[in-house]
Amino acid sequence: MVDDQRDKMKSSMSRPSAHMAPPGGDRSKMSRKSTATTTLSTEQPKRTHSGTTRRTTNKVKFDKRFLIFGEKNEEGEENHFLGRIKRILREALDGLLTTGEMYYRQKGSRPVTRPQALQETFEECALIVTQKLESYYKQSDEYHNQCLQEFRSQLDSIEELSSRVPPLVITEILKNQLNTSLTERKVMDSECDKKLTEWDTRKFEHKNQLRPTLGHPHLVTEINDLCEEEESRRQDCLQGLGQHTTKLQGSAVKHAALFIVSWLGLLLQFDNILTIDDVKKGRVDATKYPTSELIRRKNAGAPLEDDESKEKLLRGKSTWQGIVHNELVCGEKPTKAKLTASVTTAKTTLGHRATIKARDIAYQNYKTWFEQSLDNIDHQKQKHVHTEEHWTSSWLSSIQKVKQLY
């Protein structure tokens, strides 16, 4: 019985197998199929300028529900982060769908060899691919929004910190202007002191020349000449004091005018600062308050959500009022104040407001110092004039007594 089975197996193996390539027409069919397969496999992919692989075959049309990133590139998308990510994912999706479509077309009805990694149909595969790429895009979008909010927070902090600079800068400008004015005044006072010393020297010379013998009628010419010299000295002194006072007042007015325009450059510099209004807002989660706070707001009739517009400045182009420029003068004060030209800025930031506030405070401080300086100049002049008048009165009294001796 065993021998019979062995004979049957030998006879079956000696017959031509049905799986072997038959001659004639069947062989030609297999040749065409092999050629088609070879033609499909020899089509090499091309690499685009963006580095992704694109095939040279006619583009396969897919269901629009799979084209979640659009069918074509959008204009200007290469200029921003999410646009570049979207373009990369669009090209990746195109390549994956094309590869998947070719794979499932060649696979036919045969079962997949790795069911844990591959889907049974192209639709299922395309759905998984689109879900994963869409998840990548959402992650990129979330990352982009987080970076945007962090950047806006940094800009907000920078703007707040920059608003502390104007008071310091304008205080330094005020200090420098005062020091410059005081230095120039000291130089002028030093020159005036030298002249006062000369006039005092001449005064004491005249005093020493005034002798009792000059009262004799025969010496009337000498005493008259001495009186003329003293009068000339007195006129020189009074004229010199007047000129010195005028110079000091002119110097004070000049430095006051320089101070008035010294802050303009600082105000315009804040137009170059980057603020949160120059970047996109992104998605900002509303602040969550406890129930007790919400109930309190509801009972008070207040809105339950914060209104950001009330907490921020009115942004955009702004015109800032000038500063009074005709108050820092000598003599009579004007009845109507005149302002310098208004300054228009391209932005409105905390730095601009801080500059204007610091400017007004510094102006009031400078105005107080200016008025005190003018009072001091006038007081100094009156002191020297009073001293000179007292000497002149004493001189005339001495002349009269000398003349009464004879």
XYZ file of C-alpha atoms in Angstrom, residues 4-406:
403
model
C 1.330 2.387 -4.352
C 1.289 5.846 -2.749
C 4.950 6.432 -3.663
C 4.211 5.518 -7.297
C 1.330 7.996 -7.403
C 3.523 10.817 -5.995
C 6.259 10.121 -8.578
C 3.761 10.148 -11.395
C 2.228 13.461 -10.193
C 5.677 15.125 -9.951
C 6.580 13.947 -13.421
C 3.538 15.784 -14.930
C 4.011 19.445 -16.063
C 2.982 21.883 -13.326
C 0.069 24.201 -13.889
C 2.107 27.055 -12.403
C 4.892 26.763 -14.979
C 4.885 29.203 -17.897
C 3.062 27.540 -20.816
C 4.274 28.052 -24.332
C 2.616 30.235 -26.936
C -0.024 32.873 -26.026
C 0.252 32.464 -22.239
C 3.953 33.223 -22.398
C 3.310 36.402 -24.382
C 0.739 37.552 -21.752
C 3.250 37.110 -18.979
C 5.817 39.029 -21.034
C 3.424 41.988 -21.412
C 2.625 41.943 -17.692
C 6.322 41.893 -16.845
C 6.943 44.783 -19.230
C 4.160 46.818 -17.642
C 5.527 46.107 -14.205
C 9.010 47.076 -15.320
C 7.741 50.278 -16.908
C 5.986 51.246 -13.677
C 9.006 50.488 -11.541
C 11.492 52.314 -13.793
C 9.680 55.607 -13.458
C 12.110 57.444 -11.207
C 10.808 60.167 -8.904
C 12.001 63.723 -9.293
C 13.037 65.965 -6.462
C 11.490 69.441 -6.428
C 13.158 72.690 -5.396
C 11.713 72.285 -1.917
C 13.388 68.910 -1.462
C 10.233 66.765 -1.631
C 9.814 63.863 -4.031
C 7.309 64.369 -6.844
C 6.532 61.749 -9.489
C 6.559 62.418 -13.204
C 3.377 60.467 -13.834
C 0.092 62.235 -14.335
C -1.175 63.503 -10.999
C -3.806 61.248 -9.508
C -7.013 62.964 -8.469
C -7.943 62.234 -4.878
C -11.125 62.813 -2.959
C -11.259 66.414 -1.718
C -11.936 65.255 1.814
C -8.318 64.042 1.904
C -6.890 67.348 0.616
C -7.078 69.076 3.989
C -4.252 71.503 3.141
C -5.657 72.595 -0.205
C -4.889 71.516 -3.726
C -2.473 74.318 -4.693
C 0.176 76.444 -3.021
C -1.122 79.687 -1.603
C 0.447 83.009 -2.470
C 2.753 84.365 0.203
C 2.619 81.278 2.403
C 6.414 80.958 2.304
C 6.692 84.265 4.183
C 5.378 83.018 7.533
C 5.862 80.013 9.789
C 2.465 78.324 9.490
C 2.449 78.860 5.735
C 5.731 76.996 5.379
C 4.499 74.184 7.622
C 1.300 73.942 5.590
C 3.259 73.781 2.339
C 5.523 71.033 3.670
C 2.554 68.979 4.885
C 0.685 69.514 1.596
C 3.603 68.145 -0.397
C 4.063 65.317 2.082
C 0.368 64.421 1.859
C 0.502 64.444 -1.926
C 3.475 62.102 -1.931
C 1.995 59.737 0.672
C -1.385 59.532 -1.075
C 0.269 58.914 -4.434
C 2.485 56.175 -2.991
C -0.445 54.610 -1.140
C -2.661 54.648 -4.222
C 0.043 52.870 -6.260
C 0.592 50.308 -3.515
C -3.070 49.396 -3.126
C -3.549 49.287 -6.899
C -0.723 46.768 -7.257
C -1.791 44.828 -4.155
C -5.194 44.101 -5.578
C -7.329 41.777 -3.477
C -4.433 40.087 -1.719
C -4.371 40.496 2.075
C -1.731 42.768 3.600
C 1.283 41.060 5.117
C 1.470 43.394 8.136
C -2.076 44.163 9.269
C -0.820 45.815 12.443
C 0.881 48.552 10.359
C -1.077 48.615 7.065
C -4.754 49.139 6.407
C -6.879 46.941 4.171
C -8.003 49.679 1.756
C -6.659 52.877 0.329
C -9.450 54.911 1.942
C -8.513 53.688 5.396
C -4.839 54.412 4.751
C -5.601 57.890 3.419
C -7.750 58.634 6.459
C -4.938 57.655 8.858
C -2.391 59.710 6.916
C -4.568 62.824 6.869
C -5.293 62.502 10.579
C -1.600 62.282 11.431
C -0.616 65.199 9.206
C -3.511 67.250 10.546
C -2.267 66.466 14.058
C 1.198 67.702 13.061
C -0.315 70.934 11.772
C -2.303 71.443 14.980
C 0.843 70.895 17.026
C 2.686 73.439 14.884
C -0.184 75.887 15.213
C -0.228 75.464 18.999
C 3.540 75.924 19.181
C 3.295 79.000 16.990
C 0.591 80.490 19.204
C 2.599 79.822 22.365
C 5.660 81.495 20.868
C 3.496 84.398 19.760
C 2.027 84.896 23.237
C 5.460 84.669 24.823
C 6.813 87.210 22.332
C 3.886 89.564 23.021
C 4.516 89.212 26.751
C 8.167 90.141 26.239
C 7.197 93.149 24.126
C 4.769 94.238 26.845
C 7.531 94.000 29.453
C 9.963 95.883 27.214
C 7.458 98.680 26.693
C 6.834 98.949 30.431
C 10.558 98.987 31.201
C 11.269 101.529 28.463
C 8.721 103.890 30.044
C 11.103 104.206 33.017
C 13.835 105.650 30.832
C 12.392 109.120 29.939
C 12.303 110.458 33.539
C 15.951 109.479 33.988
C 17.047 110.921 30.645
C 15.146 114.195 31.015
C 16.406 114.602 34.588
C 19.924 114.207 33.230
C 19.196 116.741 30.472
C 17.883 119.184 33.083
C 20.969 118.652 35.218
C 23.322 119.218 32.277
C 21.506 122.387 31.215
C 21.655 123.794 34.729
C 25.344 122.951 35.071
C 26.133 124.534 31.696
C 24.237 127.686 32.613
C 25.922 127.908 36.009
C 29.370 127.371 34.479
C 28.823 130.174 31.983
C 27.556 132.455 34.723
C 30.622 131.767 36.849
C 32.845 132.812 33.953
C 30.907 136.041 33.534
C 30.950 136.733 37.269
C 34.701 136.187 37.310
C 35.192 138.778 34.567
C 32.910 141.206 36.370
C 34.802 140.710 39.641
C 38.035 141.703 37.917
C 36.449 144.902 36.680
C 34.987 145.601 40.119
C 38.461 145.222 41.578
C 39.800 147.782 39.077
C 37.008 150.219 39.885
C 37.590 149.782 43.607
C 41.308 150.433 43.078
C 40.562 153.672 41.262
C 38.076 154.578 43.956
C 40.623 154.260 46.712
C 43.178 156.197 44.628
C 40.730 159.075 44.365
C 40.073 158.866 48.076
C 43.776 159.141 48.814
C 44.132 162.083 46.423
C 41.389 164.010 48.208
C 43.387 166.192 50.660
C 42.198 169.099 52.797
C 44.453 171.525 50.880
C 42.408 170.945 47.723
C 39.701 173.089 49.276
C 41.825 176.237 48.781
C 40.413 178.503 46.065
C 43.736 178.424 44.186
C 43.421 174.596 43.791
C 39.886 174.564 42.488
C 41.067 173.211 39.108
C 42.711 170.173 40.719
C 39.697 169.332 42.859
C 37.398 169.676 39.845
C 39.605 167.325 37.800
C 39.545 164.824 40.645
C 35.765 165.030 40.820
C 35.511 164.449 37.051
C 37.733 161.375 37.274
C 35.615 159.998 40.079
C 32.426 160.665 38.142
C 33.901 158.904 35.107
C 34.798 155.945 37.298
C 31.293 155.870 38.739
C 29.706 155.926 35.286
C 31.993 153.141 34.105
C 31.047 151.080 37.131
C 27.312 151.561 36.706
C 27.521 150.909 32.967
C 29.625 147.809 33.536
C 27.172 146.472 36.127
C 24.316 147.036 33.693
C 26.114 145.234 30.884
C 27.030 142.375 33.188
C 23.410 142.014 34.281
C 22.230 142.022 30.676
C 24.735 139.307 29.769
C 23.637 137.121 32.678
C 19.984 137.513 31.762
C 20.688 136.793 28.100
C 22.629 133.671 29.042
C 19.760 132.447 31.239
C 17.227 133.007 28.447
C 19.480 131.282 25.891
C 19.890 128.154 27.993
C 16.175 128.124 28.756
C 15.426 128.066 25.021
C 17.880 125.182 24.537
C 16.242 123.238 27.342
C 12.774 123.651 25.839
C 13.751 121.810 22.640
C 16.166 119.309 24.201
C 13.499 116.606 24.766
C 12.181 116.386 21.182
C 14.655 113.721 20.034
C 13.741 111.429 22.920
C 10.030 111.564 22.098
C 10.538 110.643 18.448
C 12.843 107.742 19.297
C 9.940 105.798 20.794
C 8.398 105.527 17.311
C 11.032 102.875 16.578
C 10.126 100.614 19.480
C 8.295 97.379 18.619
C 4.997 96.968 20.499
C 2.368 94.241 20.798
C 0.254 96.107 18.243
C 2.881 95.351 15.597
C 2.426 91.566 15.904
C -0.575 89.296 15.618
C -2.666 88.765 18.699
C -3.104 85.026 18.309
C -5.427 83.032 20.551
C -5.635 84.269 24.122
C -7.542 82.282 26.711
C -9.888 84.302 28.864
C -8.905 84.723 32.516
C -10.816 82.332 34.745
C -12.163 83.788 37.975
C -13.595 81.973 40.976
C -17.350 81.683 41.334
C -17.475 84.232 44.156
C -15.859 86.858 41.928
C -18.253 86.124 39.066
C -21.250 86.409 41.424
C -19.948 89.720 42.770
C -19.543 91.079 39.226
C -22.997 89.883 38.242
C -24.623 91.529 41.251
C -22.727 94.747 40.542
C -23.819 94.696 36.893
C -20.203 94.524 35.698
C -19.159 92.369 32.717
C -18.030 88.874 33.626
C -15.059 89.043 31.223
C -12.256 91.573 31.260
C -12.224 94.252 28.591
C -8.649 94.541 27.377
C -9.345 97.785 25.520
C -9.906 99.604 28.838
C -6.552 98.508 30.213
C -4.480 99.583 27.216
C -3.592 102.915 25.681
C -5.294 104.330 22.653
C -2.758 103.273 20.059
C -1.870 104.612 16.676
C -0.756 108.017 15.444
C -0.839 110.790 18.019
C -0.169 114.522 18.292
C 1.462 115.818 21.467
C 0.939 119.366 22.656
C 3.948 121.653 22.701
C 5.418 123.374 25.741
C 5.151 127.045 26.745
C 8.130 128.932 25.347
C 7.427 132.594 26.114
C 7.398 132.376 29.915
C 11.149 132.000 30.395
C 11.976 135.607 29.518
C 13.323 138.663 31.304
C 11.167 141.601 32.103
C 7.405 141.636 31.964
C 5.709 138.268 31.567
C 3.395 137.802 28.574
C -0.329 137.827 29.219
C -0.984 134.926 26.827
C 1.111 131.782 26.818
C 2.483 130.579 23.494
C 3.305 126.931 22.864
C 5.981 125.357 20.752
C 4.935 123.404 17.671
C 3.031 120.179 18.342
C 4.884 116.937 17.768
C 3.221 114.132 15.790
C 4.373 110.578 16.419
C 3.558 107.452 14.451
C 2.744 105.497 17.611
C 1.371 105.966 21.091
C 3.280 104.017 23.708
C 3.955 104.156 27.413
C 7.320 105.674 26.546
C 5.670 108.596 24.773
C 3.406 109.299 27.727
C 6.269 108.993 30.193
C 8.324 111.428 28.103
C 5.575 114.062 28.101
C 4.978 113.652 31.824
C 8.676 113.881 32.642
C 9.001 116.891 30.308
C 6.260 118.818 32.103
C 7.791 118.081 35.517
C 11.263 119.100 34.325
C 9.855 122.288 32.787
C 8.295 123.339 36.073
C 11.563 122.645 37.895
C 13.535 124.612 35.324
C 11.030 127.459 35.455
C 11.422 127.667 39.227
C 15.219 127.682 38.924
C 15.066 130.259 36.102
C 12.982 132.672 38.118
C 15.261 132.249 41.123
C 18.277 132.837 38.901
C 16.822 136.086 37.531
C 15.992 137.234 41.047
C 19.550 136.470 42.114
C 20.968 138.386 39.154
C 18.816 141.396 39.939
C 19.639 141.175 43.634
C 23.352 141.055 42.840
C 23.040 144.117 40.624
C 21.078 146.054 43.210
C 23.670 145.192 45.847
C 26.537 146.589 43.755
C 24.505 149.660 42.758
C 23.585 150.341 46.371
C 27.251 150.047 47.380
C 28.216 152.444 44.617
C 25.510 154.942 45.589
C 26.637 154.810 49.211
C 30.219 155.529 48.123
C 29.129 158.360 45.853
C 27.160 159.950 48.684
C 30.180 159.676 50.962
C 32.457 161.132 48.252
C 30.257 164.151 47.650
C 30.025 164.770 51.377
C 33.819 164.693 51.654
C 34.183 167.105 48.730
C 31.766 169.510 50.382
C 33.614 169.414 53.699
C 36.981 170.025 52.008
C 35.606 173.072 50.204
C 34.147 174.453 53.467
C 37.570 174.489 55.081
C 38.505 177.690 53.274
